[in-house]
Coordinates of C-alpha atoms and ligand atoms in Angstrom, one line a residue:
M17 CA 105.7 126.8 122.1
K18 CA 106.6 126.0 118.8
V19 CA 105.2 122.2 118.0
A20 CA 105.8 119.8 114.6
I21 CA 103.9 117.7 113.1
I22 CA 105.5 114.9 111.6
G23 CA 103.4 114.0 108.9
Q24 CA 100.8 115.8 107.0
G25 CA 97.9 113.9 105.9
Y26 CA 95.0 113.6 107.3
V27 CA 95.3 113.1 110.5
G28 CA 98.4 115.3 110.6
L29 CA 97.1 118.7 109.1
T30 CA 94.3 118.4 110.9
I31 CA 95.6 119.0 113.4
S32 CA 97.9 121.3 112.5
A33 CA 95.7 123.7 111.1
F34 CA 93.9 123.1 115.0
T35 CA 96.8 123.6 117.1
S36 CA 97.8 126.6 114.6
E37 CA 96.3 128.9 116.3
F38 CA 97.8 128.8 119.6
Y39 CA 101.0 127.0 118.9
E40 CA 103.4 127.9 116.1
V41 CA 103.5 125.0 113.9
V42 CA 105.9 122.6 112.0
G43 CA 104.3 120.3 109.2
F44 CA 107.0 118.5 108.7
D45 CA 105.9 116.0 105.6
S46 CA 108.4 114.0 103.2
N47 CA 106.3 113.7 100.8
L48 CA 107.7 117.5 98.4
K49 CA 105.0 118.0 96.4
I50 CA 102.4 118.1 99.7
V51 CA 105.4 120.6 101.4
S52 CA 105.1 122.9 97.9
Q53 CA 100.8 122.6 98.2
L54 CA 100.4 123.5 101.7
N55 CA 102.8 126.6 101.6
S56 CA 100.9 127.7 98.6
G57 CA 97.7 128.3 100.9
F58 CA 96.4 125.1 99.6
S59 CA 95.0 122.2 101.3
H60 CA 95.0 118.9 100.2
I61 CA 93.3 117.4 102.7
E62 CA 88.6 117.8 103.6
G63 CA 87.7 119.8 106.8
V64 CA 90.5 121.8 106.4
D65 CA 90.0 125.4 104.3
S66 CA 92.4 126.4 102.6
R67 CA 91.6 129.5 103.2
D68 CA 92.7 128.3 107.4
L69 CA 95.9 127.5 106.1
Q70 CA 96.7 130.6 104.3
R71 CA 96.2 132.6 107.1
A72 CA 97.7 130.8 110.1
I73 CA 100.6 130.5 107.0
K74 CA 100.3 135.0 106.4
A75 CA 100.6 135.2 110.2
G76 CA 104.0 133.6 111.1
R77 CA 102.0 130.0 112.9
Y78 CA 102.6 127.7 110.0
K79 CA 105.1 126.1 108.2
A80 CA 105.4 123.1 105.9
T81 CA 109.0 121.4 105.1
A82 CA 110.6 118.8 103.9
N83 CA 114.5 120.3 106.4
G84 CA 114.4 117.7 109.7
E85 CA 116.7 120.8 110.6
D86 CA 113.6 123.2 110.8
I87 CA 112.5 121.2 114.0
S88 CA 114.9 121.1 115.9
D89 CA 114.2 123.8 118.6
V90 CA 110.9 123.0 119.1
D91 CA 108.8 121.8 122.2
V92 CA 107.0 119.7 121.3
V93 CA 106.6 116.8 118.3
V94 CA 103.9 115.5 117.0
I95 CA 103.7 111.8 115.3
A96 CA 101.3 110.7 112.3
V97 CA 102.7 108.1 109.6
P98 CA 101.3 105.9 108.0
T99 CA 101.0 102.7 110.0
P100 CA 99.7 100.4 107.1
L101 CA 99.9 96.3 107.2
T102 CA 102.8 95.1 105.1
P103 CA 102.1 93.4 102.1
D104 CA 101.8 90.2 104.0
R105 CA 98.9 92.2 105.8
K106 CA 101.7 92.1 108.6
P107 CA 101.8 95.2 111.5
D108 CA 103.9 97.8 108.6
L109 CA 106.0 100.4 110.7
A110 CA 108.8 101.3 109.0
F111 CA 106.3 105.4 108.2
I112 CA 107.3 105.0 112.5
E113 CA 110.8 104.3 111.8
A114 CA 111.3 107.1 109.6
A115 CA 109.9 109.2 111.3
C116 CA 111.7 108.9 115.1
K117 CA 114.8 109.2 112.9
T118 CA 113.9 113.0 111.9
I119 CA 113.3 113.4 115.3
G120 CA 116.2 111.3 116.5
E121 CA 118.6 113.1 114.2
N122 CA 116.9 116.9 114.7
I123 CA 115.8 117.2 118.0
R124 CA 119.0 119.1 119.8
S125 CA 117.1 119.4 123.5
S126 CA 114.4 117.6 125.6
V127 CA 110.9 117.2 124.2
L128 CA 107.6 116.7 124.7
V129 CA 107.4 113.6 121.9
I130 CA 102.8 112.9 121.5
N131 CA 102.3 110.0 118.6
E132 CA 99.3 110.3 116.6
S133 CA 99.4 106.9 114.9
T134 CA 97.6 103.9 115.1
S135 CA 99.7 101.2 116.8
F136 CA 99.3 97.8 118.8
P137 CA 99.8 98.3 122.0
G138 CA 103.4 98.6 122.6
T139 CA 104.3 100.2 120.6
L140 CA 105.0 103.8 122.7
R141 CA 107.3 101.9 124.7
N142 CA 109.1 99.6 122.8
Y143 CA 109.4 100.6 119.8
I144 CA 109.0 104.4 119.3
K145 CA 111.6 105.4 122.0
P146 CA 114.6 103.0 121.7
S147 CA 114.5 104.2 118.2
I148 CA 114.7 107.9 118.2
E149 CA 116.9 106.6 121.2
K150 CA 119.2 105.2 118.8
Y151 CA 119.6 108.5 116.0
S152 CA 120.1 110.1 118.7
K153 CA 123.6 111.2 118.5
D154 CA 123.7 113.8 121.8
K155 CA 121.1 110.4 124.2
I156 CA 119.1 113.3 124.5
D157 CA 115.9 112.5 127.2
H158 CA 113.0 112.7 125.8
L159 CA 108.8 112.9 127.2
Y160 CA 106.8 110.2 126.0
A161 CA 103.2 110.4 125.1
I162 CA 100.9 108.4 123.4
S163 CA 97.2 110.1 122.7
P164 CA 95.7 107.8 119.6
E165 CA 94.4 110.3 116.3
R166 CA 90.1 109.6 116.2
V167 CA 89.4 112.6 113.2
D168 CA 86.8 111.1 111.7
P169 CA 87.4 113.1 107.7
G170 CA 84.3 114.9 106.3
R171 CA 82.5 114.9 109.3
G172 CA 81.4 117.7 110.8
D173 CA 79.4 117.4 113.6
F174 CA 82.8 115.7 115.6
N175 CA 86.3 116.7 115.2
Q176 CA 89.8 118.1 117.2
K177 CA 87.5 120.4 119.7
N178 CA 84.7 118.2 120.9
T179 CA 85.9 114.8 120.7
P180 CA 87.7 113.6 123.7
R181 CA 90.8 112.7 123.8
I182 CA 92.5 109.3 125.3
Y183 CA 96.3 109.5 126.1
S184 CA 98.6 108.4 128.5
G185 CA 102.8 109.5 129.7
L186 CA 104.7 106.9 129.9
T187 CA 106.0 109.5 132.8
T188 CA 104.0 111.4 135.4
E189 CA 105.6 114.4 133.6
A190 CA 104.6 113.1 129.9
S191 CA 100.9 113.2 131.3
K192 CA 100.9 116.4 132.4
L193 CA 102.1 118.4 129.7
T194 CA 100.3 116.2 127.5
R195 CA 97.8 117.1 129.0
D196 CA 98.3 121.2 128.6
F197 CA 99.1 120.4 125.3
Y198 CA 95.5 119.0 124.1
S199 CA 93.8 121.1 127.0
R200 CA 93.8 124.6 124.6
F201 CA 92.1 122.6 121.8
C202 CA 90.1 119.8 122.8
D203 CA 87.6 120.2 125.3
E204 CA 87.8 116.8 127.0
L205 CA 90.9 114.3 127.7
V206 CA 90.8 111.5 129.8
E207 CA 93.9 110.1 130.2
V208 CA 94.7 106.3 131.0
S209 CA 96.6 103.9 133.9
S210 CA 99.3 103.4 130.6
P211 CA 100.3 104.7 126.8
E212 CA 99.2 100.6 126.3
V213 CA 95.5 101.5 127.4
A214 CA 95.4 104.6 124.7
E215 CA 96.9 102.2 123.1
A216 CA 94.9 98.8 122.7
A217 CA 91.3 101.3 123.3
K218 CA 91.8 102.9 119.8
L219 CA 92.3 99.6 118.0
F220 CA 89.5 98.1 119.8
E221 CA 87.4 100.7 118.5
N222 CA 88.3 100.3 115.2
T223 CA 87.8 96.7 115.5
F224 CA 84.3 96.7 117.3
R225 CA 83.2 99.0 114.3
Q226 CA 84.7 95.7 111.5
V227 CA 83.0 93.1 113.9
N228 CA 79.7 94.9 113.4
I229 CA 80.1 95.9 110.1
A230 CA 81.2 92.7 109.2
L231 CA 77.9 91.1 110.8
V232 CA 76.1 93.1 109.5
N233 CA 77.6 92.5 106.2
E234 CA 76.3 89.2 106.4
F235 CA 72.8 89.3 107.7
A236 CA 72.1 91.1 104.7
Q237 CA 73.2 88.7 102.7
I238 CA 70.8 85.9 105.0
A239 CA 68.3 89.0 104.9
H240 CA 68.0 87.8 100.5
S241 CA 67.7 84.7 100.5
L242 CA 64.7 85.6 103.6
G243 CA 63.2 87.7 100.8
I244 CA 63.6 90.0 103.5
N245 CA 64.2 94.1 102.9
V246 CA 67.1 94.2 105.0
Y247 CA 67.6 98.0 105.1
E248 CA 64.3 97.8 106.5
T249 CA 65.2 95.3 109.6
L250 CA 67.5 97.1 110.5
D251 CA 65.2 99.8 111.1
A252 CA 62.8 98.0 113.1
A253 CA 66.0 97.0 115.4
N254 CA 67.1 100.0 115.4
T255 CA 64.0 101.4 117.3
K256 CA 64.7 99.1 120.1
P257 CA 66.5 102.3 123.1
Y258 CA 69.4 99.9 124.1
G259 CA 71.3 97.3 124.1
F260 CA 71.2 97.7 119.9
M261 CA 73.5 99.7 117.3
K262 CA 72.1 100.3 113.9
F263 CA 75.5 99.7 111.4
T264 CA 74.5 98.8 107.5
P265 CA 75.7 97.0 104.4
S266 CA 78.3 97.6 102.1
A267 CA 81.1 96.5 99.3
G268 CA 82.8 96.3 102.1
V269 CA 85.1 98.3 104.5
G270 CA 87.5 100.9 103.7
G271 CA 89.8 103.1 104.0
H272 CA 93.5 103.3 106.1
C273 CA 91.8 102.4 109.5
I274 CA 89.0 99.6 110.0
P275 CA 91.0 96.9 107.6
V276 CA 93.6 97.9 108.7
D277 CA 93.8 98.5 112.9
P278 CA 91.8 95.6 113.4
T279 CA 95.4 93.2 112.0
Y280 CA 97.6 95.2 113.7
L281 CA 95.5 94.0 117.0
A282 CA 94.6 90.4 115.9
A283 CA 98.4 90.0 115.5
V284 CA 99.8 91.1 118.7
A285 CA 97.0 88.6 119.4
E286 CA 99.0 86.0 118.4
E287 CA 101.9 86.9 119.2
H288 CA 100.9 86.5 123.0
G289 CA 99.4 83.4 121.6
A290 CA 95.9 85.3 122.8
P291 CA 93.1 84.2 120.2
A292 CA 91.5 86.6 117.3
T293 CA 88.9 84.6 115.7
F294 CA 86.1 87.8 115.0
I295 CA 88.5 90.0 114.2
R296 CA 90.5 87.3 110.9
R297 CA 87.3 86.7 109.9
A298 CA 85.3 90.0 109.9
N299 CA 88.2 90.8 107.6
E300 CA 87.3 87.8 105.9
V301 CA 83.3 88.7 105.0
N302 CA 84.4 92.1 104.5
L303 CA 86.5 91.5 101.8
E304 CA 84.1 88.5 100.9
M305 CA 81.0 91.3 100.3
S306 CA 82.7 92.6 96.6
K307 CA 82.4 89.4 95.2
Y308 CA 78.9 88.6 96.6
V309 CA 77.4 92.2 94.9
V310 CA 79.2 91.3 91.8
G311 CA 77.5 87.8 92.3
R312 CA 74.0 89.3 93.2
V313 CA 74.9 91.2 89.2
L314 CA 75.7 88.3 87.8
A315 CA 72.3 86.7 88.8
D316 CA 70.2 90.2 87.8
N317 CA 71.7 89.7 84.5
G318 CA 71.3 86.7 83.0
G319 CA 74.1 85.1 83.9
T320 CA 76.7 86.8 82.5
L321 CA 78.6 90.4 82.1
E322 CA 80.8 89.7 79.4
G323 CA 81.3 92.8 77.4
K324 CA 79.0 94.8 79.6
S325 CA 79.5 98.1 79.7
I326 CA 79.8 98.1 83.3
L327 CA 79.6 101.5 85.7
V328 CA 80.8 101.9 88.9
I329 CA 79.7 105.0 91.2
G330 CA 81.7 106.1 93.7
V331 CA 85.2 105.6 94.4
A332 CA 86.0 107.1 97.2
Y333 CA 86.4 104.3 100.3
K334 CA 83.1 106.5 101.8
P335 CA 81.5 109.6 100.8
N336 CA 82.5 113.7 101.0
V337 CA 86.3 112.9 100.7
A338 CA 88.4 111.6 97.7
D339 CA 90.2 109.1 99.7
I340 CA 90.6 106.3 97.8
R341 CA 92.4 103.5 100.8
E342 CA 91.4 99.8 100.5
T343 CA 88.7 101.3 99.1
A344 CA 85.6 98.5 98.0
A345 CA 85.9 99.5 94.7
E346 CA 88.8 98.6 93.8
L347 CA 87.9 94.6 94.7
V348 CA 84.2 95.1 92.8
I349 CA 85.9 96.6 90.2
E350 CA 88.4 93.6 89.5
H351 CA 85.9 91.3 89.9
L352 CA 83.7 92.8 87.3
R353 CA 86.9 93.1 84.9
A354 CA 87.4 88.6 85.9
R355 CA 83.5 89.2 85.0
G356 CA 84.6 90.4 81.3
A357 CA 82.7 93.0 81.8
V358 CA 84.8 96.1 80.8
V359 CA 84.2 98.7 83.6
S360 CA 84.3 102.8 84.0
W361 CA 83.1 104.4 87.2
H362 CA 82.3 107.8 87.2
D363 CA 83.0 110.3 91.4
E364 CA 84.2 112.8 90.7
V365 CA 85.6 114.3 94.4
V366 CA 88.6 111.4 93.8
G367 CA 88.7 113.0 89.7
T368 CA 91.8 110.8 88.7
W369 CA 92.4 107.1 89.7
K370 CA 95.2 104.4 88.8
G371 CA 95.7 106.1 86.0
E372 CA 91.8 106.0 85.2
T373 CA 89.8 109.7 85.2
S374 CA 86.4 109.4 86.5
S375 CA 83.8 108.8 83.5
P376 CA 80.3 110.5 83.0
L377 CA 77.5 109.4 85.3
A378 CA 75.5 108.0 82.6
G379 CA 75.5 105.5 79.4
A380 CA 76.2 102.5 80.8
E381 CA 74.2 99.2 80.3
I382 CA 74.5 98.5 84.4
A383 CA 75.6 100.4 87.6
V384 CA 76.8 99.9 90.6
V385 CA 77.0 102.7 93.3
V386 CA 79.2 101.7 96.2
T387 CA 79.9 105.2 97.4
K388 CA 77.1 108.1 96.9
H389 CA 78.9 111.5 97.8
D390 CA 76.4 114.3 98.4
S391 CA 77.1 115.8 95.7
V392 CA 75.5 113.0 93.5
K393 CA 72.0 112.7 92.6
E394 CA 70.5 110.4 93.5
A395 CA 68.0 111.0 89.9
D396 CA 71.4 111.0 87.6
V397 CA 72.3 107.3 89.4
I398 CA 69.0 106.3 88.3
S399 CA 69.8 107.1 85.1
S400 CA 72.6 106.0 84.1
A401 CA 71.7 103.0 83.0
P402 CA 69.0 99.9 82.3
Y403 CA 69.9 98.4 85.3
V404 CA 71.1 99.9 88.9
F405 CA 72.6 97.9 91.7
D406 CA 73.6 99.9 95.2
T407 CA 75.2 98.8 98.0
T408 CA 74.2 102.1 99.5
G409 CA 70.9 102.1 100.2
K410 CA 70.5 105.7 99.5
I411 CA 69.2 104.9 95.9
K412 CA 65.2 104.3 96.1
G413 CA 63.0 102.4 94.0
V414 CA 66.4 100.3 91.8
R415 CA 68.2 96.9 93.3
G416 CA 70.2 96.8 96.1
L417 CA 71.7 95.0 98.8
Ligands
LIG6 N1 92.6 108.8 108.3 C1 92.3 108.8 109.3 O1 91.2 108.5 109.2 C2 92.9 108.1 110.8 C3 92.0 108.5 111.6 C4 92.7 108.4 113.4 C5 93.9 107.9 112.6 N2 94.9 107.7 111.7 C6 95.8 107.3 112.3 O2 96.6 108.2 111.5 C7 98.2 108.0 110.7 C8 98.3 108.2 109.8 O3 97.1 108.6 109.2 P1 96.4 109.6 107.8 O4 95.1 109.1 107.2 O5 97.0 111.2 108.3 O6 97.6 109.0 106.8 P2 98.0 110.4 105.8 O7 98.5 109.1 104.5 O8 96.9 111.0 105.2 O9 98.7 111.3 105.7 C9 100.3 111.3 106.0 C10 101.7 111.9 105.6 O10 102.7 111.4 106.6 C11 104.0 111.9 105.4 N3 104.9 111.0 106.2 C12 105.4 110.0 106.1 N4 106.7 109.2 106.3 C13 106.8 109.6 106.9 C14 108.2 110.8 106.9 N5 109.2 109.4 108.1 N6 108.3 111.8 108.0 C15 107.4 112.7 107.8 N7 106.6 111.8 107.1 C16 106.2 112.1 105.7 C17 102.7 111.4 103.8 O11 103.6 111.7 103.3 C18 101.6 111.1 104.6 O12 101.5 113.1 103.9 C19 97.6 106.2 111.0 O13 98.5 105.9 111.8 C20 96.2 105.8 111.3 O14 96.2 105.0 111.9 C21 93.9 107.9 110.6

């Protein structure tokens, strides 16, 4: 079986690596640099080992391409392209539309199209299917299914094999073929009654995280105002063996999922006249955390940051990945600079970002830890500045949330 995977980013390349064990995979990406890197055997995604990629290329089981014709004869197409927000924070299906164009224009016979990109309920039925049909000159009748991706990049304990996969086809045949496709490499498949349920479940999973993170971020502020240690309080609450799940405070949420997906749910809810008050407020609380963190640093430093050299430690949105999408570090840096601070950042996992490069982990007047990668030593953080503010709860003996 030959499989085309549209988009070779965090999701697409991860799924390519797994499927190429069983199928011949064509990884289609519109970014020529990524295509060329992948074909030379270099993986740009944490969790996908370059040596595995090289083995698959050598065995003729994987190749990357930006040429639509290379996907013309596949049996299955998986869509794994970005689903971001527009500048006015509305769902942006432009990448999905472009992927549908590639599929519609190039696929020559009926295939199974599976969407793994996250989007609102109805995307498969009302956008993807009509869009592919619009671009298909020969008006080919494809089979359509959804199986929202749940990968957590950089995570070792849960992967494509042992993370249960939700799926549903637009027809019984599409559901059956989707099950056959994933059952080669995924241990547990959960069929739901419609694609809309699968799409909504994915959005609700990430909304659950977003709202709980906002709640704990608000609680961190309450605990500080009461003179209570938030981490000790959370650990105490977490001794309850049922009905509680521990989330930890932070400078905000980042990545392509938690700050984005709930807004997809809120947008579709409001379109249908349903309230999305928790989702909207949670988003605000999480975005405001960066300002709160800077306010705490300011208060501890005599009420002014003017001219002070401040090192932000960790700009990736989470530990051990180079992903800077929607990172809270960006807002923290913006607020610090607005206060007149001279800000540099240290993050050797990210390396370069927005035209700036990672600075040494030393020599600042103030350090603010936003993300702590495992490779960063606690002692080096502590000695990087006379005043250290930690938003991660991982550095002992310094100021923090
Ligand atoms: N990153 C995650 O942890 C994660 C987890 C679960 C689900 N998702 C969802 O999966 C989808 C993909 O996210 P990602 O993190 O892999 O994004 P990504 O930015 O890492 O990768 C997307 C890739 O698609 C390529 N691309 C864009 N438009 C294209 C087109 N028209 N044709 C071919 N390639 C195109 C880009 O060049 C890029 O390489 C999103 O809907 C996201 O919400 C992401």
